[in-house]
PDB file of C-alpha atoms in Angstrom:
ATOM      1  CA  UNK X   1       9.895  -6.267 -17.629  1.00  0.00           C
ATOM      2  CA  UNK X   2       7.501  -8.125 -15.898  1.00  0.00           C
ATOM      3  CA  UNK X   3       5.699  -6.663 -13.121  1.00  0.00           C
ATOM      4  CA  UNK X   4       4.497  -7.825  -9.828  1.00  0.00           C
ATOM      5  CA  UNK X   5       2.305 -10.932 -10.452  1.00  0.00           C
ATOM      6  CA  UNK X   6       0.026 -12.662  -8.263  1.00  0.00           C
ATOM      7  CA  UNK X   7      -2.551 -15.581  -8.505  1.00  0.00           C
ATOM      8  CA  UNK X   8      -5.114 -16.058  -8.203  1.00  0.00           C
ATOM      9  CA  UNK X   9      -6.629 -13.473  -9.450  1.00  0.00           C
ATOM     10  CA  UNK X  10     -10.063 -14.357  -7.957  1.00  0.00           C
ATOM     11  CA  UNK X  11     -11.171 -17.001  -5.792  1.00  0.00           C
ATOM     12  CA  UNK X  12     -14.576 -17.527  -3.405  1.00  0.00           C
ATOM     13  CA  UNK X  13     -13.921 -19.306  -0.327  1.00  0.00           C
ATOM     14  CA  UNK X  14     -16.181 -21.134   2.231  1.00  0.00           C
ATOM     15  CA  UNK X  15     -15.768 -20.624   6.332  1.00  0.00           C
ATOM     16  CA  UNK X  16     -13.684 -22.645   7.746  1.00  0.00           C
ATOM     17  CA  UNK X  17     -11.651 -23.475   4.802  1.00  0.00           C
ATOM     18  CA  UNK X  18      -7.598 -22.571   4.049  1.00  0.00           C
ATOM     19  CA  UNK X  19      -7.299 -20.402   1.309  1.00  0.00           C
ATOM     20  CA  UNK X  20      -3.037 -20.015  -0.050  1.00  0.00           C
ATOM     21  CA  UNK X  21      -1.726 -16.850  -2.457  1.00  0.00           C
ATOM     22  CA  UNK X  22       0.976 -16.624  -4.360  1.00  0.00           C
ATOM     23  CA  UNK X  23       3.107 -13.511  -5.694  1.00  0.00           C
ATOM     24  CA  UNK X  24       6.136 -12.792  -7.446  1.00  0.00           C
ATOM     25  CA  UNK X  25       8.363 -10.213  -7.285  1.00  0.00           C
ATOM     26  CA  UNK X  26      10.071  -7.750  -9.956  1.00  0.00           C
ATOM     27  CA  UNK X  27      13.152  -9.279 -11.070  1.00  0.00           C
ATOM     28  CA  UNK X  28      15.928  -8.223  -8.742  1.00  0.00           C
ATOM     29  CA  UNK X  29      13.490  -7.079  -5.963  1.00  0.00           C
ATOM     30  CA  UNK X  30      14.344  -8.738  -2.961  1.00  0.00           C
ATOM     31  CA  UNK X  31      11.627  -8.030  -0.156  1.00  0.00           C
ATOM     32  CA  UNK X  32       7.725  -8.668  -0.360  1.00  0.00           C
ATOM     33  CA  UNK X  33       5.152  -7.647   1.627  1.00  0.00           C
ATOM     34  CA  UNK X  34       1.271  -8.205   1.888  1.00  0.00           C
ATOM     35  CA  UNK X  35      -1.571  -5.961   2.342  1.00  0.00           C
ATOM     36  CA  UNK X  36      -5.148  -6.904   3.106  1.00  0.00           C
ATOM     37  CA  UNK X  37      -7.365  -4.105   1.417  1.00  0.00           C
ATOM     38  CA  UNK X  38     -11.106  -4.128   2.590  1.00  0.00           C
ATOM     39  CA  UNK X  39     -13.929  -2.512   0.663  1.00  0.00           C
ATOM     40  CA  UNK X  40     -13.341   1.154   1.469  1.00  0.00           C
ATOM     41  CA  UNK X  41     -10.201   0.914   3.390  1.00  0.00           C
ATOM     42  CA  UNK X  42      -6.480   1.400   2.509  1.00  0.00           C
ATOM     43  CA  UNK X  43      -4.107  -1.363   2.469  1.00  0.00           C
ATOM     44  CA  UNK X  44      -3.293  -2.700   5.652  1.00  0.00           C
ATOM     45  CA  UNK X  45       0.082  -4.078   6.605  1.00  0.00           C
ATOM     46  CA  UNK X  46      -0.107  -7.817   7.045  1.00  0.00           C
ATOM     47  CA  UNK X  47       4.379  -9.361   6.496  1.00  0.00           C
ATOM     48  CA  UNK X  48       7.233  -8.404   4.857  1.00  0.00           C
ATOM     49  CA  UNK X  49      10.310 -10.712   4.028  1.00  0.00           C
ATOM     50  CA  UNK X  50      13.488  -9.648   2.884  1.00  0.00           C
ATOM     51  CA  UNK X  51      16.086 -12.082   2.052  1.00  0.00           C
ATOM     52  CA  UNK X  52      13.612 -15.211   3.336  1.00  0.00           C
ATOM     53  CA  UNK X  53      13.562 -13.841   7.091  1.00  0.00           C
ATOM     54  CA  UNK X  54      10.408 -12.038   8.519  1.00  0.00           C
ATOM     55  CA  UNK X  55      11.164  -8.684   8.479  1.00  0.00           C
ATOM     56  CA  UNK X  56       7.631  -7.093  10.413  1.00  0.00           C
ATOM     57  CA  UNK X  57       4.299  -8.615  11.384  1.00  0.00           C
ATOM     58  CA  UNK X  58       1.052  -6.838  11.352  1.00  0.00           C
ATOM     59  CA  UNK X  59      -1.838  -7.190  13.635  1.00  0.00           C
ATOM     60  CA  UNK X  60      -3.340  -9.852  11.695  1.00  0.00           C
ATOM     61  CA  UNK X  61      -4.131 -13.448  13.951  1.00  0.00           C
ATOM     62  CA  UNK X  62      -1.999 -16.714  13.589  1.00  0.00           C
ATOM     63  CA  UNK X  63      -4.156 -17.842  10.579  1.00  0.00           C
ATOM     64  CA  UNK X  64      -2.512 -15.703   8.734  1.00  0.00           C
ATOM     65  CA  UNK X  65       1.325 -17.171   7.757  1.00  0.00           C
ATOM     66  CA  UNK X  66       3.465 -16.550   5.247  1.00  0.00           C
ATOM     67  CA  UNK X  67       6.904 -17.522   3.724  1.00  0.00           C
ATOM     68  CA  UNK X  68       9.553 -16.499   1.544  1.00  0.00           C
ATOM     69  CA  UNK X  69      11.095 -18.543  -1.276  1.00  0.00           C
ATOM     70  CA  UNK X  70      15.346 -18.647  -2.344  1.00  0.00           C
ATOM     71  CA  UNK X  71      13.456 -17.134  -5.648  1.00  0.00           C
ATOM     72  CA  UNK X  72      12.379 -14.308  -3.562  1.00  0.00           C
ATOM     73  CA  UNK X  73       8.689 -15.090  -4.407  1.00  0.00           C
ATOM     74  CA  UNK X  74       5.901 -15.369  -1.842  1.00  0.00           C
ATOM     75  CA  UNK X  75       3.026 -17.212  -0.393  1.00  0.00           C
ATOM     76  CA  UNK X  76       0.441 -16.266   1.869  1.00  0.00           C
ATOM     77  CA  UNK X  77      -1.763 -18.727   3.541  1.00  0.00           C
ATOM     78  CA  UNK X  78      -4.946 -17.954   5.492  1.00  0.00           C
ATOM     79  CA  UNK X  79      -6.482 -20.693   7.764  1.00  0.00           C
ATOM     80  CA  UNK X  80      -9.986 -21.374   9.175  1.00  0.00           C
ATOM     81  CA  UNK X  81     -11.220 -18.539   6.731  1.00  0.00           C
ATOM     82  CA  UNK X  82     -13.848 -16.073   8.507  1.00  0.00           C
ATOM     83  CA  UNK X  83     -16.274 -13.794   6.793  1.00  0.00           C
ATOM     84  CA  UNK X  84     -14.135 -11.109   7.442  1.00  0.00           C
ATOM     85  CA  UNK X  85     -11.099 -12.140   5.461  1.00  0.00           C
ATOM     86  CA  UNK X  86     -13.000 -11.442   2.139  1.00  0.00           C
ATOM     87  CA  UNK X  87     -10.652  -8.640   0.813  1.00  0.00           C
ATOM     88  CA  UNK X  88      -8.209  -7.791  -1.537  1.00  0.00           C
ATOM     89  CA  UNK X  89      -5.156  -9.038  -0.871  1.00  0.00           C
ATOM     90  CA  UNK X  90      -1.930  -7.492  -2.272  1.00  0.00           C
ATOM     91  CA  UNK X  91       1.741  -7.827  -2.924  1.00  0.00           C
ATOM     92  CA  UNK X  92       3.961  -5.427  -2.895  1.00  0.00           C
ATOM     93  CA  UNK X  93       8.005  -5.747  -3.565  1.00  0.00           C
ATOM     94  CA  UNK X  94      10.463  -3.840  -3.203  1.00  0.00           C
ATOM     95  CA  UNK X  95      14.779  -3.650  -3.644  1.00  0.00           C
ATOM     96  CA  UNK X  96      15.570  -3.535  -0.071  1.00  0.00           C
ATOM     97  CA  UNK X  97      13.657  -3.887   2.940  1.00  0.00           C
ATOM     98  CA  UNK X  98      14.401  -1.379   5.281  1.00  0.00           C
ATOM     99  CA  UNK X  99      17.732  -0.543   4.946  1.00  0.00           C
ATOM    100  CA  UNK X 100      19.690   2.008   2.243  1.00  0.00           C
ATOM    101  CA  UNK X 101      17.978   4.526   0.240  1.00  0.00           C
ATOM    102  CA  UNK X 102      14.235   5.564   0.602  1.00  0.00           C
ATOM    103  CA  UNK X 103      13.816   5.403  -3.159  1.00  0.00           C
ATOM    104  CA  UNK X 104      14.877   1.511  -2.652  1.00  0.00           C
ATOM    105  CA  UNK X 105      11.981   0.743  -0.540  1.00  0.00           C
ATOM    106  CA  UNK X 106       9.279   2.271  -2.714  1.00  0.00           C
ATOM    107  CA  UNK X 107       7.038  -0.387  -2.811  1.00  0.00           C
ATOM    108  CA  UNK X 108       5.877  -1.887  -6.377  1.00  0.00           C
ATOM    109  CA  UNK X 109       1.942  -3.438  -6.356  1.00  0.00           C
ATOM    110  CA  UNK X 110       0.503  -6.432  -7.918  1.00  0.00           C
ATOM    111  CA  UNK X 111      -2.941  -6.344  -9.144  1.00  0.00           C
ATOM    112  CA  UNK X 112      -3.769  -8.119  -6.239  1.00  0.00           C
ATOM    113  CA  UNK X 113      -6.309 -11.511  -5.287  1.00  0.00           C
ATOM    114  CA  UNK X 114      -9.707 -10.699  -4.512  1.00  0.00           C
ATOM    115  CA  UNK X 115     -10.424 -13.627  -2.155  1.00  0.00           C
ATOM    116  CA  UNK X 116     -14.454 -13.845  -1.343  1.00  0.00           C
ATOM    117  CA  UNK X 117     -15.565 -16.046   2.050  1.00  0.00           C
ATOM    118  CA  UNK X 118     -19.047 -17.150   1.898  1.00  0.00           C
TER     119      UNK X 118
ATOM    120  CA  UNK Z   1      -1.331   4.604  17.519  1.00  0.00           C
ATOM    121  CA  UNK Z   2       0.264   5.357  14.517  1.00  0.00           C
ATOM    122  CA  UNK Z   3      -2.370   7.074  12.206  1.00  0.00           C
ATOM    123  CA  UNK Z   4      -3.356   8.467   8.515  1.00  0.00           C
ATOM    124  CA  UNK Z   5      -5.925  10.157   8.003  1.00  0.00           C
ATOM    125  CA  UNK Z   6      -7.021  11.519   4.931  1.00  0.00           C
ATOM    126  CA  UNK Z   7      -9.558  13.856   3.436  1.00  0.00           C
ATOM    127  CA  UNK Z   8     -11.942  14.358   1.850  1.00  0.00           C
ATOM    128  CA  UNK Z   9     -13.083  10.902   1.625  1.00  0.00           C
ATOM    129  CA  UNK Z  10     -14.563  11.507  -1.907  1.00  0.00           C
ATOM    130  CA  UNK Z  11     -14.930  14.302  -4.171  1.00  0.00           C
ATOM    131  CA  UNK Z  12     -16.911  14.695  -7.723  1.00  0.00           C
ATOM    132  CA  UNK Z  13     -15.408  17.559  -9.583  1.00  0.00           C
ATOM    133  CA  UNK Z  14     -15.878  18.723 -13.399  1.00  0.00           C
ATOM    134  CA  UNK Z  15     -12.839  18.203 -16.036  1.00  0.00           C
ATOM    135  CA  UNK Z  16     -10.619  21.132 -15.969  1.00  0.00           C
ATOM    136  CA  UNK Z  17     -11.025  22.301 -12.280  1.00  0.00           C
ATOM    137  CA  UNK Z  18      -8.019  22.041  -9.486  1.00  0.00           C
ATOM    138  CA  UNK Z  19      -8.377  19.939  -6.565  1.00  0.00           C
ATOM    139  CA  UNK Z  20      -6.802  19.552  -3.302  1.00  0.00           C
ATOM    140  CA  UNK Z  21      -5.933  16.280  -1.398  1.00  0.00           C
ATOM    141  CA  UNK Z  22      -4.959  15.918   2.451  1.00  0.00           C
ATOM    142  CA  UNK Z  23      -3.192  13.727   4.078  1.00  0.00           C
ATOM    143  CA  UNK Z  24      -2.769  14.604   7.957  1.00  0.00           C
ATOM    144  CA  UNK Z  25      -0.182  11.992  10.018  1.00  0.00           C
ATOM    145  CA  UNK Z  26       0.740  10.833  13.129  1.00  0.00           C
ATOM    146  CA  UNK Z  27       3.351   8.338  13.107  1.00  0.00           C
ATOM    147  CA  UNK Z  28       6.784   7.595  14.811  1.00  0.00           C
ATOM    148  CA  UNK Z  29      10.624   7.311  13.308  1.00  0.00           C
ATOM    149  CA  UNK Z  30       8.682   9.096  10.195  1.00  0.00           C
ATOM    150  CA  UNK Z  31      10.735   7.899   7.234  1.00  0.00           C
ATOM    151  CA  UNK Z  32       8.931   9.076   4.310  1.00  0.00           C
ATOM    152  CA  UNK Z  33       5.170   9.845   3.145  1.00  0.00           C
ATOM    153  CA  UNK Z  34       3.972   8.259  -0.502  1.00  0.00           C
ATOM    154  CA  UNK Z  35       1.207   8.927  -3.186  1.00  0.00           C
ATOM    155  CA  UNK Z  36      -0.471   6.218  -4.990  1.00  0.00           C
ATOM    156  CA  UNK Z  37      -3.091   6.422  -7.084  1.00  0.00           C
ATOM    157  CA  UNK Z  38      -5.310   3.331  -7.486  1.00  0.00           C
ATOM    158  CA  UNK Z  39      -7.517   2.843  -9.659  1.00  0.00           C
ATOM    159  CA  UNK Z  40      -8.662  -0.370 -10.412  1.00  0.00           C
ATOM    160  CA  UNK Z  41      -6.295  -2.604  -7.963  1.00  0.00           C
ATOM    161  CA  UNK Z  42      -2.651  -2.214  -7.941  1.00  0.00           C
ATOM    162  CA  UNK Z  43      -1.797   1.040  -6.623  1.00  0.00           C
ATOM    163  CA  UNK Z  44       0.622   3.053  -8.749  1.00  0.00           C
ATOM    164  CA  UNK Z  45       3.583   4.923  -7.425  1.00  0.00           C
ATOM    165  CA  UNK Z  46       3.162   8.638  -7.439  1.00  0.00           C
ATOM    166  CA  UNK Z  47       5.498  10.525  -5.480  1.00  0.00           C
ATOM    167  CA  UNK Z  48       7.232  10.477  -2.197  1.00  0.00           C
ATOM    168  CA  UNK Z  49       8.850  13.440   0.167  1.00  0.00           C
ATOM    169  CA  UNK Z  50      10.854  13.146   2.549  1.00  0.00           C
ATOM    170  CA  UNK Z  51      12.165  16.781   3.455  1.00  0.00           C
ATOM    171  CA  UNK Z  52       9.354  19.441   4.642  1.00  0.00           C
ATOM    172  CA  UNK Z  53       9.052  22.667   1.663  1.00  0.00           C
ATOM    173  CA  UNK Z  54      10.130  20.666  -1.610  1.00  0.00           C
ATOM    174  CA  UNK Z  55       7.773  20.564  -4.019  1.00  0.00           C
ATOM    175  CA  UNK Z  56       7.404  16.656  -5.371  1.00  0.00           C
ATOM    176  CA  UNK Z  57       5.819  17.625  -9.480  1.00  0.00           C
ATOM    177  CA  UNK Z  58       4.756  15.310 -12.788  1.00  0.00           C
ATOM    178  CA  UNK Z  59       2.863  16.934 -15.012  1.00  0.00           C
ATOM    179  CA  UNK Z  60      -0.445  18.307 -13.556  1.00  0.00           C
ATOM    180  CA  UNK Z  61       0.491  16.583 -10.626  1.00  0.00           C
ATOM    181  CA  UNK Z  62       2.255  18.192  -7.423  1.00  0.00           C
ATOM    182  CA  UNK Z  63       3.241  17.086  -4.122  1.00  0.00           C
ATOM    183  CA  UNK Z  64       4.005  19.299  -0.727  1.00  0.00           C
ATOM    184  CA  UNK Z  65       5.254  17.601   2.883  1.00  0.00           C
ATOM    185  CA  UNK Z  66       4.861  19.978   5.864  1.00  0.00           C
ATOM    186  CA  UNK Z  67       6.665  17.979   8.438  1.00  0.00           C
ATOM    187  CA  UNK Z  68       6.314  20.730  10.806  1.00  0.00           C
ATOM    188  CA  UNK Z  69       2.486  20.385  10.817  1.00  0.00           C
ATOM    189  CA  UNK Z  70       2.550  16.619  10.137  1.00  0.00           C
ATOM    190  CA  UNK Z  71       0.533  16.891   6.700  1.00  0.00           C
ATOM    191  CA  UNK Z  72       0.654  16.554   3.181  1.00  0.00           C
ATOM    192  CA  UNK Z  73      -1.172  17.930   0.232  1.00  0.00           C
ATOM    193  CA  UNK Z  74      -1.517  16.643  -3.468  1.00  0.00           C
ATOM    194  CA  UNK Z  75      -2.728  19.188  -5.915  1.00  0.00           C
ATOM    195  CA  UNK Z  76      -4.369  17.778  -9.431  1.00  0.00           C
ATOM    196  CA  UNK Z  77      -4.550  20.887 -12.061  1.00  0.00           C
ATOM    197  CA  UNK Z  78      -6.677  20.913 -15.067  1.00  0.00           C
ATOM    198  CA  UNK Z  79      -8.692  17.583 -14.412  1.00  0.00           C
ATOM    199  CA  UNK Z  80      -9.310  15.077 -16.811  1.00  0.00           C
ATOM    200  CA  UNK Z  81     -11.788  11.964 -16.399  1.00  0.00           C
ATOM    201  CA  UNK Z  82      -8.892   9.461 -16.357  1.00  0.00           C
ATOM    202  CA  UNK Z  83      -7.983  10.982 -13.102  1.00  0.00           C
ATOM    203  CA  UNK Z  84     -10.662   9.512 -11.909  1.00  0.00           C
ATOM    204  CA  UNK Z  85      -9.258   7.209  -9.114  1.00  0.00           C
ATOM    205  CA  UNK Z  86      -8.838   6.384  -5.459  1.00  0.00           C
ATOM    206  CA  UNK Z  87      -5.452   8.300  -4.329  1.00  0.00           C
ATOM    207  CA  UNK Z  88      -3.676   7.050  -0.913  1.00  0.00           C
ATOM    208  CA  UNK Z  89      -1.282   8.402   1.472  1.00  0.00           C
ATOM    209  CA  UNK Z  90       1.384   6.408   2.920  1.00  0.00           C
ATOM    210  CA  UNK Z  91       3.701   7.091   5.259  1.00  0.00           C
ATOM    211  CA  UNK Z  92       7.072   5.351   6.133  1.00  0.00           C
ATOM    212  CA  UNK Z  93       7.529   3.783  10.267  1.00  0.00           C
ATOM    213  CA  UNK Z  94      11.278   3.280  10.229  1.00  0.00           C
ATOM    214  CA  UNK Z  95      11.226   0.238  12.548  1.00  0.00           C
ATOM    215  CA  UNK Z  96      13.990  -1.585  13.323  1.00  0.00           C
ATOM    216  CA  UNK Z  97      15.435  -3.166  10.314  1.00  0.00           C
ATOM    217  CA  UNK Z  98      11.936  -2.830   8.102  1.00  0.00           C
ATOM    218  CA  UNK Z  99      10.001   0.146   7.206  1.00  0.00           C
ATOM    219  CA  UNK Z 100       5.829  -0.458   7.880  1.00  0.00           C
ATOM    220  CA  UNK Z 101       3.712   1.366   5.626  1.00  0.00           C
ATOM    221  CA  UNK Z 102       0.554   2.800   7.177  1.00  0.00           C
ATOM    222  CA  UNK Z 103      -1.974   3.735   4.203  1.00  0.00           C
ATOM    223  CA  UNK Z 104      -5.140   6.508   5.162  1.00  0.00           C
ATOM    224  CA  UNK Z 105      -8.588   5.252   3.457  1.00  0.00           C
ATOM    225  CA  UNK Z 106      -7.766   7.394   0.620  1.00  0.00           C
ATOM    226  CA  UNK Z 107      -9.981  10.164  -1.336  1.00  0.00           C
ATOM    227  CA  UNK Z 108     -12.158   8.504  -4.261  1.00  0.00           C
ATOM    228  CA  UNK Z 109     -11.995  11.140  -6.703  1.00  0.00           C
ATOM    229  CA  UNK Z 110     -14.811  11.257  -9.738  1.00  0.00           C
ATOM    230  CA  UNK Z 111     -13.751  13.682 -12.568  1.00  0.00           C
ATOM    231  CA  UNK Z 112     -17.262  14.264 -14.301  1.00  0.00           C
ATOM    232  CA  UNK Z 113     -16.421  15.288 -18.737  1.00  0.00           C
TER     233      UNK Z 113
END
């Protein structure tokens, strides 16, 4: 079975441009949520989206949007790219998104997109 | 604020010895607290815990929540390079209808042959 997949895998960036991210999901996982993982740092909670509906928002600005397709896969687009955006960004799914069992929301990693802004 | 902290942030041991990770919390409507080891970039599922005193173990891996004290530890026995990694706490905020991770920086572990 596939895994979590995400594209691209790499990509450099200029300031000031929009940069967009794509993942899918295990088969039969229904929520997704992004991370932004700086040099260092752990992952830090950007969306989740269970069922197409926002589910939680991190502190991240407006630039940062998202959406959820009927396919359960995601997107992730950054606007007006900063310096500071350059991370690893990853997916994560997961069954459910909140709700039922705690083994059900054990979330599942892609390999992530290293974005660089120059 | 909702906080993990975890420690040490990097250790260099020899294959063969035992180490010790820590994984101190402070967060609210505590769900659950995870272990993932990463090691290149996706993070690989470990373990989770949920109840305080049960033991969480795979192989030379093992797993103890102390809800009491608001900490975790996960012990490595008999080393080996490949488990050579970063290794990060997460713990569960049950909020509302979604549960938020919160991940510490994580412990960068270099097993030396």
């Amino acid at each position: 079975d596939a895994g979590v997949t995400q594209s691209p895998t790499h990509l450099i960036k200029t300031r000031g441009q929009h940069v967009t991210l794509r993942c899918s999901p295990i088969s039969g996982h229904k929520s997704v949520s992004w991370y932004q993982q700086v040099l260092g740092q752990g992952p830090q909670f950007i969306f989740q989206y269970y069922e197409k509906e926002e589910r939680g928002r991190g502190n991240f600005p407006d630039r940062f949007s998202a959406r959820q397709f009927p396919n359960y896969s995601s997107e992730l687009n950054v606007n007006a790219l900063l310096l500071g955006d350059s991370a690893l960004y990853l997916c994560a799914s997961s069954y459910q998104g909140g709700q039922g069992s705690s083994g059900a929301n054990v979330l599942t990693f892609g390999a992530g997109s290293r974005l660089t802004v120059l | 604020e909702d906080k993990v902290v975890q420690s040490p942030l990097s250790l260099v041991v020899h294959e063969g010895d035992t180490v010790t990770l820590n994984c101190s919390y402070e967060v609210t409507n505590f769900r659950s607290l995870l272990w993932y080891k990463q090691e290149k970039k996706a993070p690989t599922f470990l373990f989770m815990l949920t109840s305080s005193g049960i033991e969480k173990k795979s192989g030379r891996l093992s797993s103890i929540l102390d809800k009491k004290e608001l900490f975790s530890i996960l012990n490595i026995t008999a080393t080996q390079t490949g488990d050579s990694a970063v290794y990060l706490c997460a713990v569960i905020h049950r909020r509302y209808n979604f549960n938020k991770f919160y991940f510490g920086s994580g412990t960068k572990l270099n097993v030396k042959p």
